[in-house]
Amino acid sequence: MATMKDWLEGARVRTLPASLAPVIIGAGMAFALNSFSWVMTLLAALVALCFQIGSNFSNDYSDGVRGTDEYRVGPPRLTAGGKVKPQTVKLLAWSFFGLACVFGLILVALSGKWWLLLAGVAAVLAAWFYTGGKHPYGYMGLGELFVLAFFGYMATIGTLYTQAGIAPLIAWIAATGVGLVACALLMVNNIRDIPTDLEANKLTLAVRLGERRARWSYYWLLAIAVALSAALSVFGFGILNAMLVFLIPVVFLARPVLRGAQGNELLPTLRNTGIFELCYAVAICAGMVATTVWPGVYWRVIGWSIVLAGLVIASVLMFVSMRRRGEAK
């Protein structure tokens, strides 16, 4: 009998920021373009959230019936652990896909952009065939590519486009950034599973890259995402140069990964990467809103001041940490 904790593990709560973060950024851009709608933003968030949860339950079902999760490290899955009947997990996955389609249909109707129904169909197929079907693309090392496409471009630009009716260059840059963070979330999850995925012949990108390169790719995905977010400052959002301060948590996030943390040791990093993505999105959104509401403020100067303050605080913390380690020895 599955407990509430088991169901939450099945929904993979740690990964849910990947669905909300791009919607938050898209909403911030819509606000900057004087096209923001609370209703449309809420609908976009529900669509993304339902697709993410549905995809997670679909992955639980498909990997369970395929036998992949027999080798898995970490909390037991609903299907592979025998806690819930496979068909029940499959039904739950399709129920969330159905909810996503309902919310998406309402969003499309409100926006009048009916061609976006095709994007919805593509999202359903991508969510199911990640680990489902005879030839799942997640087993071919293409997972990160589809994450970038759907939890980067589609979610971010889709949120903006349904409200403002345009998709400018800044939207594509912002979508690339948040999409890369989502890819980092998937990468660290797959780094944890490299030994067991090799046994199950699941050739994720982490497996294909090899452990050393996969670990460094996690760091670079986050670092490039931060650089892209800071680049948004050239589009009139001066305070977003302060996004460079996010390089500090990137270093701390990457430390256990680069030092070779294995298995369940990576679970905190997985959780913290999800929190990082949410904070990353909220910071970009807040910067866009602040710059739009108070356009005359010297935001670029404030942004660099935040970066400088962050570097000073990080340096002090590192010095204190090193001193304590020295005293402990």
Tab-separated table of C-alpha atoms in Angstrom:
chain	number	residue	atom	x	y	z
A	1	MET	CA	0.000	0.000	0.000
A	2	ALA	CA	1.490	3.305	-1.099
A	3	THR	CA	1.761	6.086	1.476
A	4	MET	CA	1.454	9.827	0.828
A	5	LYS	CA	5.263	10.012	0.865
A	6	ASP	CA	5.382	7.343	-1.861
A	7	TRP	CA	2.958	9.313	-4.037
A	8	LEU	CA	5.000	12.487	-3.558
A	9	GLU	CA	8.155	10.564	-4.490
A	10	GLY	CA	6.320	9.319	-7.584
A	11	ALA	CA	5.414	12.894	-8.528
A	12	ARG	CA	9.098	13.789	-7.940
A	13	VAL	CA	8.455	17.044	-6.130
A	14	ARG	CA	12.157	17.959	-6.413
A	15	THR	CA	11.756	18.369	-10.183
A	16	LEU	CA	8.601	20.515	-10.180
A	17	PRO	CA	10.424	23.894	-10.184
A	18	ALA	CA	11.508	22.966	-13.725
A	19	SER	CA	7.901	23.408	-14.833
A	20	LEU	CA	7.092	26.624	-12.929
A	21	ALA	CA	10.349	28.540	-13.513
A	22	PRO	CA	9.897	29.185	-17.273
A	23	VAL	CA	6.305	30.320	-16.711
A	24	ILE	CA	7.490	32.836	-14.099
A	25	ILE	CA	10.038	34.275	-16.544
A	26	GLY	CA	7.504	34.389	-19.386
A	27	ALA	CA	5.063	36.219	-17.121
A	28	GLY	CA	7.756	38.746	-16.181
A	29	MET	CA	8.382	39.517	-19.844
A	30	ALA	CA	4.638	39.841	-20.484
A	31	PHE	CA	4.452	42.369	-17.630
A	32	ALA	CA	7.327	44.344	-19.165
A	33	LEU	CA	5.362	44.454	-22.435
A	34	ASN	CA	2.187	45.646	-20.646
A	35	SER	CA	0.399	42.435	-21.621
A	36	PHE	CA	0.384	40.547	-18.323
A	37	SER	CA	-2.639	38.435	-17.379
A	38	TRP	CA	-2.969	36.656	-14.028
A	39	VAL	CA	-5.491	34.219	-15.489
A	40	MET	CA	-3.308	33.231	-18.436
A	41	THR	CA	-0.231	32.944	-16.228
A	42	LEU	CA	-2.083	30.659	-13.814
A	43	LEU	CA	-3.319	28.517	-16.713
A	44	ALA	CA	0.184	28.302	-18.194
A	45	ALA	CA	1.544	27.257	-14.784
A	46	LEU	CA	-1.129	24.557	-14.432
A	47	VAL	CA	-0.387	23.251	-17.931
A	48	ALA	CA	3.348	23.027	-17.230
A	49	LEU	CA	2.852	21.538	-13.769
A	50	CYS	CA	0.421	18.868	-14.969
A	51	PHE	CA	2.698	17.903	-17.849
A	52	GLN	CA	5.653	17.621	-15.462
A	53	ILE	CA	3.771	15.465	-12.948
A	54	GLY	CA	2.252	13.353	-15.720
A	55	SER	CA	5.695	12.855	-17.245
A	56	ASN	CA	7.107	11.782	-13.880
A	57	PHE	CA	4.384	9.181	-13.326
A	58	SER	CA	4.769	8.053	-16.940
A	59	ASN	CA	8.493	7.580	-16.330
A	60	ASP	CA	7.731	5.610	-13.163
A	61	TYR	CA	5.385	3.317	-15.093
A	62	SER	CA	7.539	2.825	-18.196
A	63	ASP	CA	10.830	2.231	-16.356
A	64	GLY	CA	9.005	-0.066	-13.948
A	65	VAL	CA	7.437	-2.351	-16.538
A	66	ARG	CA	10.631	-2.292	-18.623
A	67	GLY	CA	12.637	-3.455	-15.613
A	68	THR	CA	15.028	-0.507	-15.625
A	69	ASP	CA	14.215	0.481	-12.046
A	70	GLU	CA	15.287	-2.910	-10.728
A	71	TYR	CA	18.844	-1.535	-10.746
A	72	ARG	CA	17.925	1.918	-9.477
A	73	VAL	CA	19.578	3.694	-6.530
A	74	GLY	CA	17.353	5.866	-4.352
A	75	PRO	CA	13.797	5.724	-3.019
A	76	PRO	CA	11.819	2.806	-4.539
A	77	ARG	CA	9.418	3.729	-7.313
A	78	LEU	CA	5.679	3.068	-7.233
A	79	THR	CA	5.702	0.543	-10.090
A	80	ALA	CA	9.057	-1.184	-9.612
A	81	GLY	CA	8.592	-1.269	-5.839
A	82	GLY	CA	5.278	-3.081	-6.213
A	83	LYS	CA	3.485	-0.419	-4.184
A	84	VAL	CA	0.912	0.379	-6.855
A	85	LYS	CA	-0.378	-1.601	-9.818
A	86	PRO	CA	1.346	-0.533	-13.065
A	87	GLN	CA	-1.964	0.250	-14.778
A	88	THR	CA	-2.906	2.571	-11.908
A	89	VAL	CA	0.315	4.556	-12.346
A	90	LYS	CA	-0.249	4.664	-16.116
A	91	LEU	CA	-3.821	5.894	-15.626
A	92	LEU	CA	-2.589	8.578	-13.240
A	93	ALA	CA	0.000	9.750	-15.776
A	94	TRP	CA	-2.614	10.068	-18.521
A	95	SER	CA	-4.997	11.777	-16.109
A	96	PHE	CA	-2.448	14.535	-15.558
A	97	PHE	CA	-1.835	14.750	-19.314
A	98	GLY	CA	-5.583	15.140	-19.722
A	99	LEU	CA	-5.714	17.932	-17.136
A	100	ALA	CA	-2.827	19.673	-18.904
A	101	CYS	CA	-4.759	19.495	-22.173
A	102	VAL	CA	-7.913	20.931	-20.565
A	103	PHE	CA	-6.033	23.871	-19.048
A	104	GLY	CA	-4.130	24.303	-22.303
A	105	LEU	CA	-7.337	24.376	-24.344
A	106	ILE	CA	-8.735	27.129	-22.127
A	107	LEU	CA	-5.477	29.084	-22.450
A	108	VAL	CA	-5.464	28.750	-26.236
A	109	ALA	CA	-9.127	29.793	-26.422
A	110	LEU	CA	-8.433	32.925	-24.370
A	111	SER	CA	-5.391	33.826	-26.466
A	112	GLY	CA	-6.960	32.991	-29.832
A	113	LYS	CA	-3.729	31.280	-30.941
A	114	TRP	CA	-5.358	28.009	-32.020
A	115	TRP	CA	-2.273	26.665	-33.786
A	116	LEU	CA	-0.757	26.191	-30.327
A	117	LEU	CA	-2.930	23.070	-30.022
A	118	LEU	CA	-0.273	21.379	-32.166
A	119	ALA	CA	2.334	22.315	-29.552
A	120	GLY	CA	0.124	20.688	-26.929
A	121	VAL	CA	-0.039	17.451	-28.908
A	122	ALA	CA	3.755	17.525	-29.292
A	123	ALA	CA	4.126	18.021	-25.529
A	124	VAL	CA	1.949	14.969	-24.769
A	125	LEU	CA	3.917	12.797	-27.177
A	126	ALA	CA	7.244	14.050	-25.807
A	127	ALA	CA	6.163	13.411	-22.213
A	128	TRP	CA	5.051	9.842	-22.936
A	129	PHE	CA	7.855	8.733	-25.240
A	130	TYR	CA	10.617	9.993	-22.937
A	131	THR	CA	10.719	6.506	-21.431
A	132	GLY	CA	7.599	4.982	-23.017
A	133	GLY	CA	7.133	3.088	-26.271
A	134	LYS	CA	9.506	0.708	-28.026
A	135	HIS	CA	12.239	3.274	-28.637
A	136	PRO	CA	12.175	5.883	-25.815
A	137	TYR	CA	14.350	8.873	-26.617
A	138	GLY	CA	15.410	9.123	-22.959
A	139	TYR	CA	17.341	5.882	-23.517
A	140	MET	CA	19.170	7.425	-26.474
A	141	GLY	CA	20.705	10.380	-24.651
A	142	LEU	CA	18.193	12.904	-26.028
A	143	GLY	CA	16.462	13.760	-22.759
A	144	GLU	CA	18.251	17.076	-22.231
A	145	LEU	CA	17.461	18.204	-25.782
A	146	PHE	CA	13.731	17.696	-25.230
A	147	VAL	CA	13.889	19.295	-21.774
A	148	LEU	CA	15.437	22.393	-23.355
A	149	ALA	CA	12.738	22.423	-26.028
A	150	PHE	CA	9.719	21.977	-23.740
A	151	PHE	CA	10.808	23.280	-20.311
A	152	GLY	CA	12.875	26.026	-21.863
A	153	TYR	CA	11.470	27.331	-25.134
A	154	MET	CA	7.868	26.130	-25.158
A	155	ALA	CA	7.027	26.958	-21.540
A	156	THR	CA	8.768	30.361	-21.471
A	157	ILE	CA	7.891	31.627	-24.927
A	158	GLY	CA	4.466	29.995	-24.817
A	159	THR	CA	3.603	31.906	-21.644
A	160	LEU	CA	4.708	35.186	-23.223
A	161	TYR	CA	3.196	34.520	-26.652
A	162	THR	CA	-0.281	33.697	-25.354
A	163	GLN	CA	-0.343	37.033	-23.533
A	164	ALA	CA	1.596	39.413	-25.772
A	165	GLY	CA	1.354	37.700	-29.168
A	166	ILE	CA	5.086	38.120	-29.869
A	167	ALA	CA	8.298	36.176	-29.226
A	168	PRO	CA	11.248	38.644	-29.338
A	169	LEU	CA	14.927	37.736	-29.144
A	170	ILE	CA	15.085	38.412	-25.398
A	171	ALA	CA	12.480	35.682	-24.865
A	172	TRP	CA	14.608	33.111	-26.698
A	173	ILE	CA	17.698	34.049	-24.661
A	174	ALA	CA	15.794	33.852	-21.384
A	175	ALA	CA	14.199	30.566	-22.440
A	176	THR	CA	17.604	29.116	-23.290
A	177	GLY	CA	18.922	30.073	-19.864
A	178	VAL	CA	16.114	28.532	-17.826
A	179	GLY	CA	16.096	25.528	-20.141
A	180	LEU	CA	19.783	24.906	-19.422
A	181	VAL	CA	19.080	24.949	-15.680
A	182	ALA	CA	16.353	22.339	-16.252
A	183	CYS	CA	18.898	20.306	-18.234
A	184	ALA	CA	21.312	20.551	-15.286
A	185	LEU	CA	18.558	19.189	-13.036
A	186	LEU	CA	18.136	16.195	-15.332
A	187	MET	CA	21.899	15.803	-15.695
A	188	VAL	CA	22.583	15.526	-11.953
A	189	ASN	CA	19.716	13.053	-11.655
A	190	ASN	CA	21.255	10.934	-14.405
A	191	ILE	CA	24.775	11.252	-12.968
A	192	ARG	CA	23.422	9.608	-9.841
A	193	ASP	CA	22.026	6.771	-11.959
A	194	ILE	CA	25.049	6.174	-14.243
A	195	PRO	CA	26.078	2.813	-12.685
A	196	THR	CA	22.549	1.410	-12.688
A	197	ASP	CA	21.654	2.848	-16.104
A	198	LEU	CA	24.677	1.086	-17.572
A	199	GLU	CA	23.361	-2.209	-16.194
A	200	ALA	CA	19.924	-1.506	-17.650
A	201	ASN	CA	21.394	-0.353	-21.012
A	202	LYS	CA	19.774	3.067	-20.544
A	203	LEU	CA	22.136	5.305	-22.511
A	204	THR	CA	21.348	8.733	-21.084
A	205	LEU	CA	23.516	11.698	-22.034
A	206	ALA	CA	25.350	11.315	-18.715
A	207	VAL	CA	26.173	7.705	-19.602
A	208	ARG	CA	27.292	8.662	-23.097
A	209	LEU	CA	29.494	11.511	-21.865
A	210	GLY	CA	31.077	9.437	-19.138
A	211	GLU	CA	31.124	10.338	-15.463
A	212	ARG	CA	33.859	12.986	-15.510
A	213	ARG	CA	32.499	14.953	-18.465
A	214	ALA	CA	28.920	14.601	-17.235
A	215	ARG	CA	29.881	16.111	-13.872
A	216	TRP	CA	31.606	19.064	-15.522
A	217	SER	CA	28.677	19.525	-17.910
A	218	TYR	CA	26.408	20.007	-14.874
A	219	TYR	CA	28.590	22.925	-13.782
A	220	TRP	CA	28.783	24.497	-17.246
A	221	LEU	CA	25.039	24.200	-17.864
A	222	LEU	CA	24.407	26.279	-14.745
A	223	ALA	CA	27.242	28.743	-15.395
A	224	ILE	CA	26.139	29.420	-18.989
A	225	ALA	CA	22.536	29.858	-17.803
A	226	VAL	CA	23.681	32.543	-15.351
A	227	ALA	CA	25.704	34.292	-18.076
A	228	LEU	CA	22.667	34.334	-20.370
A	229	SER	CA	20.463	35.784	-17.628
A	230	ALA	CA	22.982	38.589	-17.032
A	231	ALA	CA	23.061	39.249	-20.789
A	232	LEU	CA	19.378	40.212	-20.598
A	233	SER	CA	20.532	43.511	-19.066
A	234	VAL	CA	21.464	44.801	-22.539
A	235	PHE	CA	17.768	44.809	-23.474
A	236	GLY	CA	17.002	47.620	-21.044
A	237	PHE	CA	16.759	45.580	-17.859
A	238	GLY	CA	19.925	46.994	-16.284
A	239	ILE	CA	19.507	45.366	-12.887
A	240	LEU	CA	19.751	41.901	-14.430
A	241	ASN	CA	23.526	42.272	-14.513
A	242	ALA	CA	23.095	41.371	-10.831
A	243	MET	CA	22.267	37.832	-11.981
A	244	LEU	CA	26.036	37.261	-12.054
A	245	VAL	CA	25.797	36.841	-8.282
A	246	PHE	CA	24.120	33.492	-9.001
A	247	LEU	CA	27.553	32.169	-9.992
A	248	ILE	CA	28.267	31.927	-6.256
A	249	PRO	CA	25.575	29.297	-5.524
A	250	VAL	CA	26.556	27.560	-8.781
A	251	VAL	CA	30.016	26.940	-7.322
A	252	PHE	CA	28.540	25.547	-4.119
A	253	LEU	CA	26.052	23.388	-6.018
A	254	ALA	CA	28.762	21.953	-8.236
A	255	ARG	CA	31.259	21.164	-5.450
A	256	PRO	CA	29.820	17.785	-4.367
A	257	VAL	CA	29.189	16.836	-8.000
A	258	LEU	CA	32.748	17.621	-9.087
A	259	ARG	CA	34.145	15.944	-5.983
A	260	GLY	CA	32.544	12.671	-6.984
A	261	ALA	CA	29.420	12.383	-4.803
A	262	GLN	CA	27.594	9.154	-5.634
A	263	GLY	CA	24.078	7.733	-5.398
A	264	ASN	CA	21.956	9.141	-2.591
A	265	GLU	CA	24.712	11.643	-1.777
A	266	LEU	CA	23.470	13.585	-4.813
A	267	LEU	CA	19.863	13.849	-3.587
A	268	PRO	CA	20.522	17.156	-1.741
A	269	THR	CA	22.111	18.545	-4.917
A	270	LEU	CA	19.076	17.456	-6.918
A	271	ARG	CA	16.767	19.212	-4.456
A	272	ASN	CA	18.950	22.334	-4.275
A	273	THR	CA	19.204	22.585	-8.062
A	274	GLY	CA	15.406	22.695	-8.198
A	275	ILE	CA	15.382	25.471	-5.583
A	276	PHE	CA	18.113	27.271	-7.536
A	277	GLU	CA	16.014	27.175	-10.702
A	278	LEU	CA	13.010	28.638	-8.914
A	279	CYS	CA	15.106	31.434	-7.359
A	280	TYR	CA	16.763	32.063	-10.748
A	281	ALA	CA	13.371	32.547	-12.395
A	282	VAL	CA	11.936	34.714	-9.609
A	283	ALA	CA	15.031	36.955	-9.709
A	284	ILE	CA	14.724	37.490	-13.486
A	285	CYS	CA	11.002	38.155	-13.202
A	286	ALA	CA	11.506	40.578	-10.297
A	287	GLY	CA	14.224	42.410	-12.211
A	288	MET	CA	11.980	42.878	-15.236
A	289	VAL	CA	9.038	44.028	-13.122
A	290	ALA	CA	11.152	46.475	-11.083
A	291	THR	CA	12.754	47.976	-14.187
A	292	THR	CA	9.327	48.407	-15.793
A	293	VAL	CA	7.623	49.953	-12.756
A	294	TRP	CA	10.505	52.332	-11.891
A	295	PRO	CA	12.220	53.029	-15.244
A	296	GLY	CA	14.185	56.081	-14.073
A	297	VAL	CA	16.195	54.342	-11.382
A	298	TYR	CA	19.901	53.606	-11.994
A	299	TRP	CA	19.297	49.858	-12.040
A	300	ARG	CA	22.583	48.978	-13.713
A	301	VAL	CA	24.557	50.597	-10.880
A	302	ILE	CA	22.372	48.835	-8.304
A	303	GLY	CA	22.914	45.552	-10.127
A	304	TRP	CA	26.702	45.817	-10.036
A	305	SER	CA	26.493	46.829	-6.377
A	306	ILE	CA	24.596	43.614	-5.638
A	307	VAL	CA	27.248	41.580	-7.456
A	308	LEU	CA	30.025	43.289	-5.487
A	309	ALA	CA	28.210	42.756	-2.182
A	310	GLY	CA	27.645	39.105	-3.056
A	311	LEU	CA	31.330	38.584	-3.806
A	312	VAL	CA	32.335	40.202	-0.513
A	313	ILE	CA	29.884	38.075	1.495
A	314	ALA	CA	30.969	34.895	-0.329
A	315	SER	CA	34.644	35.701	0.293
A	316	VAL	CA	34.001	36.240	4.011
A	317	LEU	CA	32.044	32.989	4.292
A	318	MET	CA	34.767	31.039	2.487
A	319	PHE	CA	37.449	32.580	4.724
A	320	VAL	CA	35.500	31.682	7.882
A	321	SER	CA	34.898	28.152	6.586
A	322	MET	CA	38.577	27.620	5.747
A	323	ARG	CA	39.633	28.991	9.137
A	324	ARG	CA	37.274	26.632	10.980
A	325	ARG	CA	38.588	23.678	9.008
A	326	GLY	CA	42.119	24.709	9.898
A	327	GLU	CA	41.212	24.919	13.604
A	328	ALA	CA	39.485	21.535	13.430
A	329	LYS	CA	42.679	19.929	12.135
